[in-house]
PDB file of C-alpha atoms in Angstrom:
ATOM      1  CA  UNK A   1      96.718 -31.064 143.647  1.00 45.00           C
ATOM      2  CA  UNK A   2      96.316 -28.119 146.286  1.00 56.00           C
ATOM      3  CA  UNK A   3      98.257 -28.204 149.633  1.00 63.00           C
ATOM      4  CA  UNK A   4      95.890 -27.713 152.436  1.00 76.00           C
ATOM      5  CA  UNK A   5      97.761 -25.673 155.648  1.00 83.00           C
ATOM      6  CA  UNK A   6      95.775 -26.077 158.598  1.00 92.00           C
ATOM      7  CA  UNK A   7      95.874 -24.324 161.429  1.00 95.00           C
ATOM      8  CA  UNK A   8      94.061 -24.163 165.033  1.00 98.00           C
ATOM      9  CA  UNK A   9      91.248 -20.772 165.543  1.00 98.00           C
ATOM     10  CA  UNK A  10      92.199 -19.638 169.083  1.00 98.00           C
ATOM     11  CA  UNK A  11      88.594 -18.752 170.175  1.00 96.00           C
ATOM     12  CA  UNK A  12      87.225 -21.543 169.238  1.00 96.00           C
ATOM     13  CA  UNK A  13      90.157 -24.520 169.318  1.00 96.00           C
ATOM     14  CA  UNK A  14      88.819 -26.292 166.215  1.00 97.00           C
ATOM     15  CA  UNK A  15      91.394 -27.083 163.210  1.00 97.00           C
ATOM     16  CA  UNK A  16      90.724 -25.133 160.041  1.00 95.00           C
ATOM     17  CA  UNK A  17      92.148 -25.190 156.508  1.00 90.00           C
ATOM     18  CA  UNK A  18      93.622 -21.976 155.406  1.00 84.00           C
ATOM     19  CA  UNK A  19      92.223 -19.856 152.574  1.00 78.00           C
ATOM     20  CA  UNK A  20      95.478 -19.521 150.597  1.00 63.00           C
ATOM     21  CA  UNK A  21      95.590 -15.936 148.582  1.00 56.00           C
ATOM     22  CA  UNK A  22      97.262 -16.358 144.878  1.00 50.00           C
ATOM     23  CA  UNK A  23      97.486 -20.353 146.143  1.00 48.00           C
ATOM     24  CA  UNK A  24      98.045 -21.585 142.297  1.00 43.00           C
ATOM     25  CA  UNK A  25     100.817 -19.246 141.774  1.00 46.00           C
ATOM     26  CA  UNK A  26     102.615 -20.029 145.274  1.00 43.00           C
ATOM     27  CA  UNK A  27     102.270 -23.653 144.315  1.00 44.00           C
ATOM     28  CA  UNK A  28     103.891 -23.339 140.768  1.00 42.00           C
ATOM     29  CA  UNK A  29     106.829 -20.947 142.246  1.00 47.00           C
ATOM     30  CA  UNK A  30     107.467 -23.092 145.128  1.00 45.00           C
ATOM     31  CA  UNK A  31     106.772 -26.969 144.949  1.00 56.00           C
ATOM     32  CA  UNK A  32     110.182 -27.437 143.426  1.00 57.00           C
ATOM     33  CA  UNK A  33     109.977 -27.392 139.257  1.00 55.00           C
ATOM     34  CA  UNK A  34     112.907 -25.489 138.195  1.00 56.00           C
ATOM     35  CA  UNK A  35     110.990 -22.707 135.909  1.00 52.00           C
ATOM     36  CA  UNK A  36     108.908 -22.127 139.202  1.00 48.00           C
ATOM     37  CA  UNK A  37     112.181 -21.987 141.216  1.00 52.00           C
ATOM     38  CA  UNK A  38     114.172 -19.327 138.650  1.00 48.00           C
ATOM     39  CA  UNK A  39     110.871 -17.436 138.315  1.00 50.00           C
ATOM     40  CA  UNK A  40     110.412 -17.688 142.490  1.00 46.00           C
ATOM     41  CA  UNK A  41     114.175 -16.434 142.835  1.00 47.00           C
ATOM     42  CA  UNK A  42     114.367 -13.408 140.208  1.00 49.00           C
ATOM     43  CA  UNK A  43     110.760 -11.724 141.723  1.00 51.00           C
ATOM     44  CA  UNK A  44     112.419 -12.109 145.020  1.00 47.00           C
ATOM     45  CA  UNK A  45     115.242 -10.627 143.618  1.00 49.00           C
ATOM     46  CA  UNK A  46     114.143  -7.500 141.519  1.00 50.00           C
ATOM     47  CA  UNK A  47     112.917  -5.473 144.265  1.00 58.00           C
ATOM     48  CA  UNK A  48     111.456  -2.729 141.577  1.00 57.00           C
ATOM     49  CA  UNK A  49     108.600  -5.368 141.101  1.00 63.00           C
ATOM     50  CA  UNK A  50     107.339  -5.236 144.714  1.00 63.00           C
ATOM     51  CA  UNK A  51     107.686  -1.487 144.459  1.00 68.00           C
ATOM     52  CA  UNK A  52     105.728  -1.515 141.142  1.00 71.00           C
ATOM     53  CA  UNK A  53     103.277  -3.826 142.634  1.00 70.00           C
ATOM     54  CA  UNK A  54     102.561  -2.127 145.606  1.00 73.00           C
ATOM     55  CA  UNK A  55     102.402   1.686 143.912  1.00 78.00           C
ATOM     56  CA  UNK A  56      99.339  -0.212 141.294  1.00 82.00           C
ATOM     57  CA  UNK A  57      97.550  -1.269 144.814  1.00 84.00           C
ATOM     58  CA  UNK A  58      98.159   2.671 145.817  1.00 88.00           C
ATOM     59  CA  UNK A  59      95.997   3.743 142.750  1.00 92.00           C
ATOM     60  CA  UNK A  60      92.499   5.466 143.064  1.00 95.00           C
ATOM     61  CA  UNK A  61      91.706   2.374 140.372  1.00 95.00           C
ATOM     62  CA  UNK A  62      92.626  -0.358 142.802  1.00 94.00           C
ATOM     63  CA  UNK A  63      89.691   0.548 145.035  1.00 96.00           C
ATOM     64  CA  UNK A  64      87.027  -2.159 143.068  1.00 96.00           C
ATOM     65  CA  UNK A  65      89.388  -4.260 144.755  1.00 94.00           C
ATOM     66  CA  UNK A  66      87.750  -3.805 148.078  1.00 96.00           C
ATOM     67  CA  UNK A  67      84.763  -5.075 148.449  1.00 97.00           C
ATOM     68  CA  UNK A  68      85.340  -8.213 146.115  1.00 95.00           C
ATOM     69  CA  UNK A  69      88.310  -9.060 148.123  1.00 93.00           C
ATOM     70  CA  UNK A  70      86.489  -8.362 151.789  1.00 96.00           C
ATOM     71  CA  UNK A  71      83.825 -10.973 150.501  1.00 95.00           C
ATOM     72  CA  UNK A  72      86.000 -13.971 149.222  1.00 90.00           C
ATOM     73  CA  UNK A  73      88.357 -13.828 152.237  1.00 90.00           C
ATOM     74  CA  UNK A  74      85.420 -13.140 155.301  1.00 93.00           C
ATOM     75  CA  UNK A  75      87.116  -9.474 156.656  1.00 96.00           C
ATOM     76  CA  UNK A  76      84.764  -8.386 159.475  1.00 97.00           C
ATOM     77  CA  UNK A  77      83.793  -4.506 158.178  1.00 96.00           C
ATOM     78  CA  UNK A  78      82.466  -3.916 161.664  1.00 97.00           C
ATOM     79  CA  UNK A  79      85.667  -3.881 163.386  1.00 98.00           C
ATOM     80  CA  UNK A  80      87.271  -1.166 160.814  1.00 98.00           C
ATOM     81  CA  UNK A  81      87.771   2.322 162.482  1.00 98.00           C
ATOM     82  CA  UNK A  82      87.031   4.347 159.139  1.00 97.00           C
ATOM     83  CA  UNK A  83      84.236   3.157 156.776  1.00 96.00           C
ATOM     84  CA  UNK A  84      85.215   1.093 153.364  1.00 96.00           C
ATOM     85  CA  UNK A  85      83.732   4.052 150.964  1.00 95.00           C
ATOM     86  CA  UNK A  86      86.802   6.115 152.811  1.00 97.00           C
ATOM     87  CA  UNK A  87      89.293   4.471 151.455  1.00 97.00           C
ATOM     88  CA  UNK A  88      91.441   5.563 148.830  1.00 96.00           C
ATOM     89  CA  UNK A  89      92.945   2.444 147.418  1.00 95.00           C
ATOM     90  CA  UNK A  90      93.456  -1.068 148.236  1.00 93.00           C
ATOM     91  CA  UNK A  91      96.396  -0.575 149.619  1.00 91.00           C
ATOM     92  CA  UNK A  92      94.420   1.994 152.203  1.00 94.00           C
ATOM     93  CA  UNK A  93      92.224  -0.908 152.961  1.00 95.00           C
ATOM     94  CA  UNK A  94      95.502  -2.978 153.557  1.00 92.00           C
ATOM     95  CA  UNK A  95      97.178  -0.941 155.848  1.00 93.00           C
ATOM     96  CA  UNK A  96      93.754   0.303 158.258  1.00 96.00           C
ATOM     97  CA  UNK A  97      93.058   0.991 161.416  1.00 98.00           C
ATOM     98  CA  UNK A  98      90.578  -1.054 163.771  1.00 98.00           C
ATOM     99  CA  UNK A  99      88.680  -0.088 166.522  1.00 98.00           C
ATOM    100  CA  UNK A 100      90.427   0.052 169.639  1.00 96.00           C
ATOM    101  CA  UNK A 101      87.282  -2.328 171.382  1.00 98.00           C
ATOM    102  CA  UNK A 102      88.098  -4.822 168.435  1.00 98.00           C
ATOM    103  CA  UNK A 103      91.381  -5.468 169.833  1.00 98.00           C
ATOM    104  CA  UNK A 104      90.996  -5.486 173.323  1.00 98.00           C
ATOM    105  CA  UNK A 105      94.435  -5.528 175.374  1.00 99.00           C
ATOM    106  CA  UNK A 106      95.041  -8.836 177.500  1.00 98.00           C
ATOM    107  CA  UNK A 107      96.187  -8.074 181.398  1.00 97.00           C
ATOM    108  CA  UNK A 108      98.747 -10.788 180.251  1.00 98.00           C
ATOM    109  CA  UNK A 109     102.806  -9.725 180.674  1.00 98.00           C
ATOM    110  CA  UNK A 110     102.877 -10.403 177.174  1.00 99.00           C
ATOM    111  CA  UNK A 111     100.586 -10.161 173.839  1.00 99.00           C
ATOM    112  CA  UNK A 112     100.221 -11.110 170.846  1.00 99.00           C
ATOM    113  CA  UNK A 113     101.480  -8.079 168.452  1.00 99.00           C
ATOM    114  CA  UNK A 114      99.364  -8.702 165.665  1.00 98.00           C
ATOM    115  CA  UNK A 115      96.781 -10.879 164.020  1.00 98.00           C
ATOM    116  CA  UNK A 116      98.175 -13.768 162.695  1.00 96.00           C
ATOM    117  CA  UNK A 117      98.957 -17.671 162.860  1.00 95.00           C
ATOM    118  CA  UNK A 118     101.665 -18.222 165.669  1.00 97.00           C
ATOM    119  CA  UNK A 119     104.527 -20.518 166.150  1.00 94.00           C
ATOM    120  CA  UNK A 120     106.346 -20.514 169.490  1.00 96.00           C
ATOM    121  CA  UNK A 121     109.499 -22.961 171.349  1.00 94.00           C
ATOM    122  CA  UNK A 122     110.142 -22.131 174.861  1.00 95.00           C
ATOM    123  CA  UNK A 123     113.394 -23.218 174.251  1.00 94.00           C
ATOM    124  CA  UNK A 124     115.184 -22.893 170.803  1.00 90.00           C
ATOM    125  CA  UNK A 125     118.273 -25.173 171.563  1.00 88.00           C
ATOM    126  CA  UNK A 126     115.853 -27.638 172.198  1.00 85.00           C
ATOM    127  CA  UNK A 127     113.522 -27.658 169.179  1.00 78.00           C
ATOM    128  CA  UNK A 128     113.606 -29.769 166.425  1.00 70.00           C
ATOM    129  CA  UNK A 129     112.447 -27.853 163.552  1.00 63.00           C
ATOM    130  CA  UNK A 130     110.434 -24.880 163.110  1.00 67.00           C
ATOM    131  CA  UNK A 131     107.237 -24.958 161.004  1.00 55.00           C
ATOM    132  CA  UNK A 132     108.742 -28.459 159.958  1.00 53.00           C
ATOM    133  CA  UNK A 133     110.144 -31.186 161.251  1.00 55.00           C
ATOM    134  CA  UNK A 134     114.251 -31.153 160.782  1.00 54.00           C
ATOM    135  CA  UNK A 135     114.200 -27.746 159.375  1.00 63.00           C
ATOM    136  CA  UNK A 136     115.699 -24.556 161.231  1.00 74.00           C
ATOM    137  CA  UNK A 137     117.315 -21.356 160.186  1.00 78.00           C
ATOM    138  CA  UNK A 138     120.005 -20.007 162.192  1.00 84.00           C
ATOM    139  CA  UNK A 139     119.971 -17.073 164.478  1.00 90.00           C
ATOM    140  CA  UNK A 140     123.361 -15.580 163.399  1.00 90.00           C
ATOM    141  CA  UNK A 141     122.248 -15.651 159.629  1.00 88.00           C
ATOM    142  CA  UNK A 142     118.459 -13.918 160.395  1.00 89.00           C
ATOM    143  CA  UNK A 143     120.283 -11.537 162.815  1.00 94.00           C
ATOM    144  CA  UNK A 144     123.614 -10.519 160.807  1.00 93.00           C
ATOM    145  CA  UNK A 145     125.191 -10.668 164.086  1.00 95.00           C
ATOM    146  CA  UNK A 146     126.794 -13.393 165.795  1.00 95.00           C
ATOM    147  CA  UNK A 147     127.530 -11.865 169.124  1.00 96.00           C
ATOM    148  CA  UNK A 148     123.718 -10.771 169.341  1.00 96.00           C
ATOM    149  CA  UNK A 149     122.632 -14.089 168.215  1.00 94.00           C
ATOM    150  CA  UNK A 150     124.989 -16.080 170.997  1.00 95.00           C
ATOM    151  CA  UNK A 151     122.205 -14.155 173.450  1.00 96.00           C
ATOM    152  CA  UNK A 152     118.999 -16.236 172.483  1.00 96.00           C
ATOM    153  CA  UNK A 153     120.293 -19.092 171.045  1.00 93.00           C
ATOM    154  CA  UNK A 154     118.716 -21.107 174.286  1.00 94.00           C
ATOM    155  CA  UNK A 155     116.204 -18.561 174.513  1.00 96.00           C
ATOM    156  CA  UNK A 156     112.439 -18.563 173.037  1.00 96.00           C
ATOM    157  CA  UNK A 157     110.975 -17.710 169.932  1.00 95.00           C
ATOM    158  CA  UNK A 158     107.722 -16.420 168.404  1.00 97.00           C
ATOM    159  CA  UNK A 159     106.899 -16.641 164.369  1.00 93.00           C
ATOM    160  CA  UNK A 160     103.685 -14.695 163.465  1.00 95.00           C
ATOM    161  CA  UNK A 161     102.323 -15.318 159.811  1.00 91.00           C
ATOM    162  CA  UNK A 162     100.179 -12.519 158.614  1.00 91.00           C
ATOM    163  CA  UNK A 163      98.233 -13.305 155.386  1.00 87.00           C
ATOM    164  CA  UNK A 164      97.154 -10.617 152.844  1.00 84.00           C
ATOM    165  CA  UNK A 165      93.629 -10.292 154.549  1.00 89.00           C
ATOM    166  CA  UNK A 166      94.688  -9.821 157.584  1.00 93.00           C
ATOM    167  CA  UNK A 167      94.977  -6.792 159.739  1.00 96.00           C
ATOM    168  CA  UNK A 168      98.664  -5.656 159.154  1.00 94.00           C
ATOM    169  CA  UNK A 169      99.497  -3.230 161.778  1.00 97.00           C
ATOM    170  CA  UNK A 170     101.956  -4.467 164.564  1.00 98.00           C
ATOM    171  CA  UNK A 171     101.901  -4.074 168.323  1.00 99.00           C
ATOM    172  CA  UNK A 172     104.618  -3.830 171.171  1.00 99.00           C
ATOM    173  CA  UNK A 173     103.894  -7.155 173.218  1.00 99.00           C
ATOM    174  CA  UNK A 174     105.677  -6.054 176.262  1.00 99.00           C
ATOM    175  CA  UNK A 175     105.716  -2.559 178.524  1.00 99.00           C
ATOM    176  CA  UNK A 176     109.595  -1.653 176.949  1.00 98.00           C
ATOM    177  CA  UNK A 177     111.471   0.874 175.363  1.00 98.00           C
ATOM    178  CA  UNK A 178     112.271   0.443 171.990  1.00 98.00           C
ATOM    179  CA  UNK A 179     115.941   1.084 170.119  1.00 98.00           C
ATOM    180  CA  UNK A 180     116.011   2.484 166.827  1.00 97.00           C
ATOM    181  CA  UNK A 181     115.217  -0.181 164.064  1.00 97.00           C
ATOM    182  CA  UNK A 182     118.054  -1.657 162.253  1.00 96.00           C
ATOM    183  CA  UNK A 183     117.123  -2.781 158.253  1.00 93.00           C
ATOM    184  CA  UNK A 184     118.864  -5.842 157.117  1.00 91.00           C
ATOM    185  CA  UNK A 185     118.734  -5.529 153.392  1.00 86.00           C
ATOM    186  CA  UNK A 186     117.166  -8.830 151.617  1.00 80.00           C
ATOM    187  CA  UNK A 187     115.246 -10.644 148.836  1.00 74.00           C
ATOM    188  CA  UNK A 188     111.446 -10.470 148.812  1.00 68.00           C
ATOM    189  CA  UNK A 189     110.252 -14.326 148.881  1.00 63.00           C
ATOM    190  CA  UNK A 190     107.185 -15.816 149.999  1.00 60.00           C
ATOM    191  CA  UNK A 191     106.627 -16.694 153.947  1.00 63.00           C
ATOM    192  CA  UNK A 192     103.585 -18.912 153.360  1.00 57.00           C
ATOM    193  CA  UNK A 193     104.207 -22.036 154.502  1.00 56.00           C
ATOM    194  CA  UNK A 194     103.757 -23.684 150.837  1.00 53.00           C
ATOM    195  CA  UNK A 195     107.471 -21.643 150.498  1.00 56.00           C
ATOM    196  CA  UNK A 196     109.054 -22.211 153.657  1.00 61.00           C
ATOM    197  CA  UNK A 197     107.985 -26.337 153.580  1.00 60.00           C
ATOM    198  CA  UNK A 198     110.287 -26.176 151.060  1.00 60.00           C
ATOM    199  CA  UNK A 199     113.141 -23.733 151.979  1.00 60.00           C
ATOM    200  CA  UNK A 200     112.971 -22.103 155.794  1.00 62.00           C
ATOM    201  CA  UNK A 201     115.859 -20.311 155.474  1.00 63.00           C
ATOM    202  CA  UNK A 202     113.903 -17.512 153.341  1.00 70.00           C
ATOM    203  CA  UNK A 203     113.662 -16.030 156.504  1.00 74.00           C
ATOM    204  CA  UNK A 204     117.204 -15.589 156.701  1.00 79.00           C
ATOM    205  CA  UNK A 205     117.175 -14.155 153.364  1.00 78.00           C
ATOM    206  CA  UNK A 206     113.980 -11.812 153.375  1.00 80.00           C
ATOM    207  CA  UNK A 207     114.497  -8.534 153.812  1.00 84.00           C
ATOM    208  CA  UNK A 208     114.011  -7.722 157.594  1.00 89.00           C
ATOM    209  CA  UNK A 209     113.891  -5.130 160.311  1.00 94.00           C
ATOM    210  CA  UNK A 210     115.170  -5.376 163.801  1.00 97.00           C
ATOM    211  CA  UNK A 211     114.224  -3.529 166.899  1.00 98.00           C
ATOM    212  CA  UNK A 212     116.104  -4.406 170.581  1.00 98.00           C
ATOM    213  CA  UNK A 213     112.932  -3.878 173.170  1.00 99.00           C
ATOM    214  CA  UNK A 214     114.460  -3.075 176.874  1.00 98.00           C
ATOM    215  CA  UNK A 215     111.683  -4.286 179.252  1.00 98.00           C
ATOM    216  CA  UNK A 216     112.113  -4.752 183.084  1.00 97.00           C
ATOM    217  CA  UNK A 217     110.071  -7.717 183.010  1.00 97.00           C
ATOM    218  CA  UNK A 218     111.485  -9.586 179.892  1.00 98.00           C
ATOM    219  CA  UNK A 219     115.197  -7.787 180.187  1.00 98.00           C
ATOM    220  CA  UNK A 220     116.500  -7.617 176.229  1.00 98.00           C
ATOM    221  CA  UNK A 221     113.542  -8.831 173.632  1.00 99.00           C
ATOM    222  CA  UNK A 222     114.357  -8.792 169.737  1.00 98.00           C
ATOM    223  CA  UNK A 223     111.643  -7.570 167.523  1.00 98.00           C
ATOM    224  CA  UNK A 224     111.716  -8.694 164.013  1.00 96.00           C
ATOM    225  CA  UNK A 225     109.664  -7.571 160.789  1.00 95.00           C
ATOM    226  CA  UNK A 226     110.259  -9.724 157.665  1.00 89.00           C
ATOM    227  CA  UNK A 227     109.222  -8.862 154.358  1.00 80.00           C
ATOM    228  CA  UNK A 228     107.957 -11.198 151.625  1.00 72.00           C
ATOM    229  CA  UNK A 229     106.542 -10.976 148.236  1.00 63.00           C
ATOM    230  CA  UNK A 230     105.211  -7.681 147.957  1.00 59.00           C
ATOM    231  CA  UNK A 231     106.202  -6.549 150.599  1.00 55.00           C
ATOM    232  CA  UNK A 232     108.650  -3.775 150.060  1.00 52.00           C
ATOM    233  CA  UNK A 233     108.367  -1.109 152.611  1.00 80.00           C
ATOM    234  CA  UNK A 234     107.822  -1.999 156.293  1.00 88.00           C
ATOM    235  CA  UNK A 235     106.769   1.645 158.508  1.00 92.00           C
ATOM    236  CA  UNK A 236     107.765   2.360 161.717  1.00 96.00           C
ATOM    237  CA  UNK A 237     105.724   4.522 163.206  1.00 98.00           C
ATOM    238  CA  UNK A 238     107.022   4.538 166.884  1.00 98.00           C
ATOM    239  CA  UNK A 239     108.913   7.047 168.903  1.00 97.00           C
ATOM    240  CA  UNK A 240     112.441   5.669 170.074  1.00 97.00           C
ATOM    241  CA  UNK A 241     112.490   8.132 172.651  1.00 95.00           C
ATOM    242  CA  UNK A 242     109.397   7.291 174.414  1.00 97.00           C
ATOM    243  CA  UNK A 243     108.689   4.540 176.747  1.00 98.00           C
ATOM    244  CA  UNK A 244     106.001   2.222 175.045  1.00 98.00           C
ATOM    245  CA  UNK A 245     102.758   0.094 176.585  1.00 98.00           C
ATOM    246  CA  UNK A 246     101.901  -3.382 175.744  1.00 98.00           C
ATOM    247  CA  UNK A 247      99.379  -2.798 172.557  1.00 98.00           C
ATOM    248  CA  UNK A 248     101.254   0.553 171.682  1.00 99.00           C
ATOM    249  CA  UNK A 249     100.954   0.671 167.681  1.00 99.00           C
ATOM    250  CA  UNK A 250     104.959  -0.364 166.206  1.00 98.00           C
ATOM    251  CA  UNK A 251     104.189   0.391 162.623  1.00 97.00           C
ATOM    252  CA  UNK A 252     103.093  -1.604 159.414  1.00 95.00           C
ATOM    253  CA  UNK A 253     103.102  -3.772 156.793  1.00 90.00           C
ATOM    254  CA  UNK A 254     102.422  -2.475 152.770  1.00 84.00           C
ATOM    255  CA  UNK A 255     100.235  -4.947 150.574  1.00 76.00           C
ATOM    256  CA  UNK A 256     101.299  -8.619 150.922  1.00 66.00           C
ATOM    257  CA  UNK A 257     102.178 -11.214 153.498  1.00 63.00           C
ATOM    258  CA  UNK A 258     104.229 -11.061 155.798  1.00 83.00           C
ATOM    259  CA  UNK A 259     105.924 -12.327 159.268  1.00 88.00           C
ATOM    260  CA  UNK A 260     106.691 -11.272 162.952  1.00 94.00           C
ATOM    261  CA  UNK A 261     109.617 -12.669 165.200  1.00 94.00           C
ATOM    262  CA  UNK A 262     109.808 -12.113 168.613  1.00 98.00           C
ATOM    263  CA  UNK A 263     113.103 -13.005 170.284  1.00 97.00           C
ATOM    264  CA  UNK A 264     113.942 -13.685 174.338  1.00 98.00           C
ATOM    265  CA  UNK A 265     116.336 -14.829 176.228  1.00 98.00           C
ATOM    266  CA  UNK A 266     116.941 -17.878 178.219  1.00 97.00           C
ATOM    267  CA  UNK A 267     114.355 -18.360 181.044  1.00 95.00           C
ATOM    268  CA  UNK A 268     112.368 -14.721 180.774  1.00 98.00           C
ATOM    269  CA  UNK A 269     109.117 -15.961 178.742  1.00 98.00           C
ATOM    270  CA  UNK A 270     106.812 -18.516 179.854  1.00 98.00           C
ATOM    271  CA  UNK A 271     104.510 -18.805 177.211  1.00 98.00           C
ATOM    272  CA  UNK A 272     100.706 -19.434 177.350  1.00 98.00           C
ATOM    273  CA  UNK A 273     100.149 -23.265 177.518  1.00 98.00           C
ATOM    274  CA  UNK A 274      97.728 -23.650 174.262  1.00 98.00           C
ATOM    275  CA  UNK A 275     100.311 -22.216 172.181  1.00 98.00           C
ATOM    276  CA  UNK A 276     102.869 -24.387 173.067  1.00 97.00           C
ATOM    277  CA  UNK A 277     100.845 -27.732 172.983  1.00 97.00           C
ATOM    278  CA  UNK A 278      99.893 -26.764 169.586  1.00 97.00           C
ATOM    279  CA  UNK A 279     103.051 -25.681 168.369  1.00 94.00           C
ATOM    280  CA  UNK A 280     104.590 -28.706 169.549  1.00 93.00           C
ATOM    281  CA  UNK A 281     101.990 -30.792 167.060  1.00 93.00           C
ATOM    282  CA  UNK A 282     103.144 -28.100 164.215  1.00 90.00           C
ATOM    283  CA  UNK A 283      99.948 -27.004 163.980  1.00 94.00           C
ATOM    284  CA  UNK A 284     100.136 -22.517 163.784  1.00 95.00           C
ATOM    285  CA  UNK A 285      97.345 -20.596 165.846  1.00 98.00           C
ATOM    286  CA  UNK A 286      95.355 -17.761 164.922  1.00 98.00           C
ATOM    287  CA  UNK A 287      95.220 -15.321 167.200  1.00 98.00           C
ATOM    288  CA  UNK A 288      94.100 -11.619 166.877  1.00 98.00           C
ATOM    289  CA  UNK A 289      96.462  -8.797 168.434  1.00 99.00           C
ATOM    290  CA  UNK A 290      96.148  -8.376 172.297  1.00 99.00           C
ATOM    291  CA  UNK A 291      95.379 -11.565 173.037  1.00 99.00           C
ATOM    292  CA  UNK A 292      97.593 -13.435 175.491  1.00 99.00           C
ATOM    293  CA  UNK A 293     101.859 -14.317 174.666  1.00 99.00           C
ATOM    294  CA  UNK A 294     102.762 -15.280 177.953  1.00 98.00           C
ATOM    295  CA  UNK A 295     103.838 -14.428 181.329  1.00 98.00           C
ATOM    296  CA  UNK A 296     107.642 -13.455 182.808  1.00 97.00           C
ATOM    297  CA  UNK A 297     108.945 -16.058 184.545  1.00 92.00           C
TER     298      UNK A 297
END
């Protein structure tokens, strides 16, 4: 039997059920039979398949893939900066550029940083489970750094889940200045929710990037990119050395799905109040880059 994953649409606050890409095959790695499990663990493992995987979706070949795919999952062509006959490959497709009026940048302190279904807790001392009841990962283990994680562990925290159709280019949320990024070397599983019902602390384990923002309204903000199944290469394609604006492009995500977390510290995001009464039900929103985070406190 399929598990449903619903969600809340931000523009129009109705509940939806989730189109699940490659759904039978999440569901037989990750609903707890032991072949699925060994067979879950060694292609999160063997990091050459990702790479395999995602050079096929580079191919000239892989462009039949396009349309096919734009139809089943409901990708809106129109907001697309280059035209579909333009693109290469499917992993071209994946990683495009949209319009700049598609996105259109909130006057909000904050934004959202990319399209995606969002999870946030004001306070994450205080929350009793992310995604799932009773089930949290901890800071030190996601961060690799105990010192830096003592600095948000009462602070807030944003999960974004991108899915395979969405648009998978990521955004500063905040006016900042961004650090260097710092890779944290990991395994490549699955950050559906059919994976991390059953296991949270993938996140822990994925193979991640961090970036320290330095904003004057915020103060210290921690920027993460986690990789999942497919996922092997996350671009950066900002300049350290440059101040950066709220919507300012970050990088991007190769073919796959994929998550965002946004880290602050105690007291400097208030967030915006639909995202919080919905998180608080465990319900995930879907929100499209630029819309609003939150405000500084």
């Amino acid at each position: 039997m399929k598990e449903s994953i619903t969600y809340i649409d931000r523009k129009t606050g109705k509940k939806k059920i989730e189109r699940v890409y490659g759904q039978f095959a999440l569901e037989f790695l990750y609903n707890g039979n032991i072949l699925g499990h060994s067979l879950a663990y060694l292609s999160a493992k063997l990091s050459f398949l990702s790479k395999l995987y995602g050079w096929w979706m580079s191919q000239p070949w892989t462009k039949k893939k396009i349309q096919p795919f734009i139809q089943q999952y409901h990708v809106n062509q129109s907001e697309f900066l280059d035209p579909v006959d333009t693109f290469r490959s499917f992993n071209d497709f994946f990683c495009r550029k949209l319009k700049p009026e598609a996105r259109p940048i909130a006057e909000s302190d904050a934004i959202i940083p990319t399209d995606g279904r969002y999870l946030v807790y004001p306070d994450i001392s205080q929350s009793d489970g992310f995604l799932v009841k009773g089930k949290q990962f901890s800071l030190k283990a996601l961060l690799q750094d105990g010192a830096l994680a003592a600095k948000y562990e009462k602070g807030s925290l944003v999960m974004g889940r991108l899915n395979p159709s969405d648009y998978h280019r990521f955004h500063f949320p905040i006016d900042c200045r961004a650090d260097s990024a710092r890779l944290i070397n990991g395994l490549l599983y699955s950050v559906n929710p059919i994976s991390l019902k059953q296991n949270i602390h993938r996140l822990t384990e994925n193979k991640r990037v961090v970036t320290q923002l330095e904003s004057e309204d915020f103060g210290e903000v921690l920027y993460l990119e986690v990789g999942a199944t497919n996922v092997g290469a996350i671009h950066q394609t900002y300049d350290p050395s440059k101040d950066q604006k709220k919507g300012n492009e970050k990088g991007f995500f190769s073919f796959g799905g994929s998550t965002i977390i946004l880290l602050f510290k105690n007291r400097r995001m208030k967030f915006s109040e639909d995202l919080v009464a919905n998180s608080s039900q465990y319900f995930e929103t879907l929100c499209s880059m630029g819309q609003p985070l939150g405000s500084k406190f």
